[in-house]
Short mmCIF file of C-alpha atoms in Angstrom, two decimals:
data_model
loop_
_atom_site.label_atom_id
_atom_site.label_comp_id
_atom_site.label_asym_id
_atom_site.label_seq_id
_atom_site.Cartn_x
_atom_site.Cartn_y
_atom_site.Cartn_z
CA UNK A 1 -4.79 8.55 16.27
CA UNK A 2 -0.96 9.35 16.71
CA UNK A 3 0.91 11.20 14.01
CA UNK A 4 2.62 8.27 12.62
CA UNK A 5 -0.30 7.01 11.81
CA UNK A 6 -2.56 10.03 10.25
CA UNK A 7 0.43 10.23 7.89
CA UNK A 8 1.98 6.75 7.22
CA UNK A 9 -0.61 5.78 3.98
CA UNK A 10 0.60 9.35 2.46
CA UNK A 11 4.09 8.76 3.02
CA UNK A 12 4.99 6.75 -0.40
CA UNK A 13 4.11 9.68 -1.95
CA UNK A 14 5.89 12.31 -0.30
CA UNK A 15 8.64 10.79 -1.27
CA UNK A 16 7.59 10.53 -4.87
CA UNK A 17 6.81 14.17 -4.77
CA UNK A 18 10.17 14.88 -2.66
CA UNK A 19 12.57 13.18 -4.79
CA UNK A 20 10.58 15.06 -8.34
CA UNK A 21 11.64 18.14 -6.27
CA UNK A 22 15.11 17.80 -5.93
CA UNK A 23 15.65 15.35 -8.61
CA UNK A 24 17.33 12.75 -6.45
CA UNK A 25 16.39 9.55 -4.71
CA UNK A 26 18.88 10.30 -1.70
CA UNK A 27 18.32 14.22 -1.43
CA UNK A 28 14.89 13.69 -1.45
CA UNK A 29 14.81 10.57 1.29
CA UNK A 30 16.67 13.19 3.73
CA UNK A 31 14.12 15.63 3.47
CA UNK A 32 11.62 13.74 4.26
CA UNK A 33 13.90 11.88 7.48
CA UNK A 34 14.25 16.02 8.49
CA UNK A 35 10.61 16.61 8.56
CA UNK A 36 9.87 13.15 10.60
CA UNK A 37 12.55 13.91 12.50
CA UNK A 38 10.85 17.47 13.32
CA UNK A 39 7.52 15.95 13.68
CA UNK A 40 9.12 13.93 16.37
CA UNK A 41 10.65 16.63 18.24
CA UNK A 42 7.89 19.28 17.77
CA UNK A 43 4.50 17.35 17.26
CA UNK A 44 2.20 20.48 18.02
CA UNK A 45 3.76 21.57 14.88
CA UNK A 46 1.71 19.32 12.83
CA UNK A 47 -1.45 21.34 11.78
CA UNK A 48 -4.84 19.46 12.73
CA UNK A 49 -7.28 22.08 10.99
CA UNK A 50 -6.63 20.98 7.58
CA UNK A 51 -6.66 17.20 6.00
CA UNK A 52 -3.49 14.84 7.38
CA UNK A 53 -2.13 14.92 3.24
CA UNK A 54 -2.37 18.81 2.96
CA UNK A 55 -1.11 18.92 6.77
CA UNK A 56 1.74 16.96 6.07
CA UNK A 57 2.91 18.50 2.13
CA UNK A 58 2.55 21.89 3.96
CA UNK A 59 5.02 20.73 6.89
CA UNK A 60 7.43 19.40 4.45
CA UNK A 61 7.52 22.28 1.82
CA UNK A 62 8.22 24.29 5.28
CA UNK A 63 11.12 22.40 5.93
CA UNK A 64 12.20 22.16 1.97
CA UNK A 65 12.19 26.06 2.06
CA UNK A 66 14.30 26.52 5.52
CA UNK A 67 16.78 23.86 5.39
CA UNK A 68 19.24 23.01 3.10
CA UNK A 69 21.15 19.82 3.66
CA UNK A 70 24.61 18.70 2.63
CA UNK A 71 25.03 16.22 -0.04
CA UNK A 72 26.83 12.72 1.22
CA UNK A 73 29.27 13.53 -1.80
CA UNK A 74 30.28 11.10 -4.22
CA UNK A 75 28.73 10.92 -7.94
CA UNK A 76 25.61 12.59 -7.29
CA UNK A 77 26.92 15.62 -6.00
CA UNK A 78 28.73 16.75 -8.58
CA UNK A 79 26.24 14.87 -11.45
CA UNK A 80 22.51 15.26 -10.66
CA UNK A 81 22.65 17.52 -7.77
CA UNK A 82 25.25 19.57 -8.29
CA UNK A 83 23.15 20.00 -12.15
CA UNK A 84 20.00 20.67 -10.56
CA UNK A 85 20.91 23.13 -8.20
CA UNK A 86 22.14 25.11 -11.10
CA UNK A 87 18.98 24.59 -13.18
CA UNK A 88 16.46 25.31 -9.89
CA UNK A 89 17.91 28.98 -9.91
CA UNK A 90 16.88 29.19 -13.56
CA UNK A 91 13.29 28.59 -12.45
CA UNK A 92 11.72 30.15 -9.93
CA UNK A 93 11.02 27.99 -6.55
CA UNK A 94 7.31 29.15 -6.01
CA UNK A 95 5.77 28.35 -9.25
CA UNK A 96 7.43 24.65 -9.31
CA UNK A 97 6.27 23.91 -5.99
CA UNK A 98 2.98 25.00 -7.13
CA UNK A 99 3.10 22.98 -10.60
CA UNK A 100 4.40 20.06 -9.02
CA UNK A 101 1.55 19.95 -6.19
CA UNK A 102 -1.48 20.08 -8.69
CA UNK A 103 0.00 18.53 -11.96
CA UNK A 104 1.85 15.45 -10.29
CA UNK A 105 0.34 15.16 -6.43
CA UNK A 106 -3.32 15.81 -7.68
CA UNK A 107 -3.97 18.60 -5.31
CA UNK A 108 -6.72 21.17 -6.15
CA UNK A 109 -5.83 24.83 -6.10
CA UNK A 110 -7.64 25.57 -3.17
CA UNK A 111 -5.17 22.54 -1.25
CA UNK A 112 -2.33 24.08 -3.07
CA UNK A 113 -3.23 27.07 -1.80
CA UNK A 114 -2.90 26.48 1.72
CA UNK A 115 -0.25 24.12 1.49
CA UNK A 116 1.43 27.27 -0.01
CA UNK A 117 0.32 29.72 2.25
CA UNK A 118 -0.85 31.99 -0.82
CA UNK A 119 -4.34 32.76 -2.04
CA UNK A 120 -6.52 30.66 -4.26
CA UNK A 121 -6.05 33.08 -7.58
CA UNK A 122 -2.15 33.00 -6.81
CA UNK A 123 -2.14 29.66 -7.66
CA UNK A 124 -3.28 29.98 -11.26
CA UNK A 125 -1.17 32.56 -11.66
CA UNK A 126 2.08 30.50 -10.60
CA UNK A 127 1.24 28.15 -12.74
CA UNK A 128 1.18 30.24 -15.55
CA UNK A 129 4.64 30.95 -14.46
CA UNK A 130 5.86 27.70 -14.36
CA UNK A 131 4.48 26.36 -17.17
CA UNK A 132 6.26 28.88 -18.93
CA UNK A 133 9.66 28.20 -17.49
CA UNK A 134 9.77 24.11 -16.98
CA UNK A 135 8.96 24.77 -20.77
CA UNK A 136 12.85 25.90 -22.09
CA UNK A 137 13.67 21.89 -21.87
CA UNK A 138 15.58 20.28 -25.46
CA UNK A 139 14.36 18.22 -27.59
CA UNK A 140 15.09 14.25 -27.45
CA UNK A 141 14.59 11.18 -27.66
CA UNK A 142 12.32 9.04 -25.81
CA UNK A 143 12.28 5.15 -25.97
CA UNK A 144 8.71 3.94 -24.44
CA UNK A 145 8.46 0.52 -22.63
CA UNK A 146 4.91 -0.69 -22.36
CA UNK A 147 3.05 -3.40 -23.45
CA UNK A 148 -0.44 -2.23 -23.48
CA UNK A 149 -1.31 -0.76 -27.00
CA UNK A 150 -3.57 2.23 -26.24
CA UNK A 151 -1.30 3.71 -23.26
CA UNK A 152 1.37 3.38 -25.53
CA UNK A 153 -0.62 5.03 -28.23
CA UNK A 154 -1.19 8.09 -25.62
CA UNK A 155 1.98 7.98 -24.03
CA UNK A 156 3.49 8.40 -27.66
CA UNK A 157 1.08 11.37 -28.66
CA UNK A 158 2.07 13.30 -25.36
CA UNK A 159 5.68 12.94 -25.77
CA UNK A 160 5.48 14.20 -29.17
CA UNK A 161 3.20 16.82 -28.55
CA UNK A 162 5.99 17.99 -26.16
CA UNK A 163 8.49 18.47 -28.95
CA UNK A 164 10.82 15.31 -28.32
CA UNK A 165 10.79 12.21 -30.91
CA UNK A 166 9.61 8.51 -29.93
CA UNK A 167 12.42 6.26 -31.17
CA UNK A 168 10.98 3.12 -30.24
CA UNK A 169 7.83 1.80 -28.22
CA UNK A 170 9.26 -1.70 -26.95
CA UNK A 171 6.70 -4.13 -25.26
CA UNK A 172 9.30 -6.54 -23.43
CA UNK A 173 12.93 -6.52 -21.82
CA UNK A 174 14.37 -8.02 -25.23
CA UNK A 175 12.20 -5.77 -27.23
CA UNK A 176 14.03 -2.55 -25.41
CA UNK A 177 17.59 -3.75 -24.88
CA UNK A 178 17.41 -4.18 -28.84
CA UNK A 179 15.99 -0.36 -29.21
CA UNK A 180 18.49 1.01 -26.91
CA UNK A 181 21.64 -0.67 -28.85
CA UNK A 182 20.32 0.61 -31.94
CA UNK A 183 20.07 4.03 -30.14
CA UNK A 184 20.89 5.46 -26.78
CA UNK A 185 17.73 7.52 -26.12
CA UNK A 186 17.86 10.71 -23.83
CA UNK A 187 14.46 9.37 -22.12
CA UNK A 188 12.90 6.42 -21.01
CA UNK A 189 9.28 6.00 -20.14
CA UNK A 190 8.97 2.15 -18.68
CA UNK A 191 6.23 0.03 -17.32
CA UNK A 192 7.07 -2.16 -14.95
CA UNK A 193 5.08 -5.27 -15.55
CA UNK A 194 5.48 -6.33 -19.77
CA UNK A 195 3.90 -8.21 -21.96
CA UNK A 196 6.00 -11.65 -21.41
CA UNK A 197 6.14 -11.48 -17.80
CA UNK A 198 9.35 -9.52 -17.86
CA UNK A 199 10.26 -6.36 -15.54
CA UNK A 200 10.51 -2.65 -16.86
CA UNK A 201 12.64 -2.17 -13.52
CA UNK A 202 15.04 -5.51 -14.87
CA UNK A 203 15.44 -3.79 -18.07
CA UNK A 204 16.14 -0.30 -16.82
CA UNK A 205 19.16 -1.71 -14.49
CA UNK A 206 20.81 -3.28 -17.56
CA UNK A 207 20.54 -0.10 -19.34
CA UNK A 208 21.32 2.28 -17.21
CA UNK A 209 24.72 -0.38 -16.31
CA UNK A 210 25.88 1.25 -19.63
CA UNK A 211 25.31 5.20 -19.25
CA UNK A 212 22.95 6.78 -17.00
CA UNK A 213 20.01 8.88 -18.17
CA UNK A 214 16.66 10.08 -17.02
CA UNK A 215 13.89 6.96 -16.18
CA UNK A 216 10.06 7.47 -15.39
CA UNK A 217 8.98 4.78 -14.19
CA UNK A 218 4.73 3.97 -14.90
CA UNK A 219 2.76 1.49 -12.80
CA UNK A 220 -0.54 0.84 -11.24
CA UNK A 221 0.78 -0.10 -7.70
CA UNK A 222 3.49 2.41 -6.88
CA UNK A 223 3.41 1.24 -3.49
CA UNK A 224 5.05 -1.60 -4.89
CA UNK A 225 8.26 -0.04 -6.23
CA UNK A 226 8.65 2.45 -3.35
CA UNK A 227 9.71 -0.14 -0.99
CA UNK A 228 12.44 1.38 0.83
CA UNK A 229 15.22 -0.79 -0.74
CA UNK A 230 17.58 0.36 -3.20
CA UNK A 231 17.68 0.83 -6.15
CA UNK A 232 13.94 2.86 -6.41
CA UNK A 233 12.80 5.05 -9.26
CA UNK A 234 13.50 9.03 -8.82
CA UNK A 235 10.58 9.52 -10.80
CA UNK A 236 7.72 7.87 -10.92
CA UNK A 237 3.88 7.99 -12.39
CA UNK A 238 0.89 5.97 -11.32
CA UNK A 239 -1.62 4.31 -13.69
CA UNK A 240 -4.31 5.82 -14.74
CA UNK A 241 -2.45 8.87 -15.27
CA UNK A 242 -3.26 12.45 -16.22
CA UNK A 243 -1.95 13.81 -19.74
CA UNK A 244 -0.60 16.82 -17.48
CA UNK A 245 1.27 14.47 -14.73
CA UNK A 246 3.04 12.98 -17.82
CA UNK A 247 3.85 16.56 -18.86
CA UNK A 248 5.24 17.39 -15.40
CA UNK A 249 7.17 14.09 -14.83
CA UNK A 250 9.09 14.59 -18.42
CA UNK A 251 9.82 18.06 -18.05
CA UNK A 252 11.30 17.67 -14.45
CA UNK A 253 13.46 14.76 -15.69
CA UNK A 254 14.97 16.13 -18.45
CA UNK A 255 15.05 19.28 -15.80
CA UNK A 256 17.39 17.54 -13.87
CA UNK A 257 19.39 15.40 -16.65
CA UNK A 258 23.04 16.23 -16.39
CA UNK A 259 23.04 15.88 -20.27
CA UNK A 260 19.70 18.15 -20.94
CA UNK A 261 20.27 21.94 -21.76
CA UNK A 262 17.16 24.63 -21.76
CA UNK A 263 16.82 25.72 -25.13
CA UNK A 264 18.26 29.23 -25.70
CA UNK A 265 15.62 32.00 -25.86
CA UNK A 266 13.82 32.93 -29.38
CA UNK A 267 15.25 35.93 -30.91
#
């Protein structure tokens, strides 16, 4: 079996996982083009002794942590990018990597581990770290979009638990247009399929026409969303979901929210 191939099924989420990392659909697509690009070139690079989806998150992270590419320009570089640049040299590179791997991309610490090139017990011991430091995020407020009650329910418990305030919980399009022009929230958690047969991803656009702010996206086919065409979700969470993926996802959007500040450091 060719290398396109081995890796092609894991590809949707390497790109979920690359844009979390640098916060941006368009950074993160490059990345990903400069590994393929180096898989192409170099295929004996590839490693065959471990799993394809360890194999290939270890190849990228190698490439994430040699290269850095230019920005097109425009918006984005001096907005998100520009922003998150700033904020990743507030938190150290190592332990996010490590967080992001098990928390969001499901890995156990022992795949972590040698995606990371660092022993098993490091691994706890980053994540310590990071928890600690994607931690220093504000407070705000977070407008839910979902239309099944007990996800909500969760969804709702886990965002307060995290210190920010639900505003609204809106179960169609109409339902959340209405909650965001009675308040512009600083986060918005949004199925994509609702309760009257209306998109999440139809309501986002029209909200995000007035302002942009942070959007995690939730759905059970994530295949579906990461099509390739534009525009796709930056962040993004598949159903069923961990309580500690939902914890990553928020922290690393409001991480990279031109608008979000860390809170200052207790006294």
């Amino acid at each position: 079996m060719s290398i396109a191939q081995t890796i092609r099924p894991h590809l949707p989420y390497l790109r979920r996982f690359a844009r979390t990392l640098t916060g941006a659909q368009e950074a993160g697509d490059a990345y990903v083009a400069t590994l393929l690009e180096s898989l192409v070139s170099t295929p004996s690079d590839f490693p065959t002794d471990v799993p394809a989806r360890v194999a290939l998150y270890h190849s990228f992270l190698r490439v994430w942590n040699s290269v850095r590419l230019s920005s097109s320009g425009g918006e984005d570089t001096a907005g998100s990018i520009g922003t998150a640049q700033r904020r990743i040299n507030s938190i150290s590179s190592l332990p996010r990597q490590a967080f992001l791997l098990v928390a969001v991309e499901g890995f156990t610490a022992g795949e972590a581990a040698a995606i990371l090139e660092v022993g098993e017990k490091d691994i706890e011991s980053l994540l310590d770290v990071a928890g600690q430091e994607i931690a220093h995020q504000v407070a705000t407020n977070v407008l839910i979009i979902e239309d099944e009650l007990l996800i909500a329910m969760d969804l709702e418990t886990i965002v307060t638990s995290l210190g920010h305030t639900v505003q609204d919980v809106a179960t169609t399009k109409t339902e959340a247009l209405a909650a965001v022009k009675r308040q512009k929230p600083g986060l918005i958690l949004a199925d994509v399929k609702l309760a009257d047969g209306s998109s999440g991803l139809d309501a986002v656009r029209e909200i995000v026409a007035g302002g942009e702010l942070p959007i995690i996206f939730i759905t059970a086919y994530p295949e579906k969303v990461l099509t390739g065409e534009r525009p796709e979700p930056t962040f993004l969470i598949s159903k069923p979901f961990q309580r500690e993926t939902v914890m990553a996802i928020i922290s690393q959007a409001l991480f990279f929210d031109t608008k979000a500040h860390p809170r200052p450091a207790a006294a």
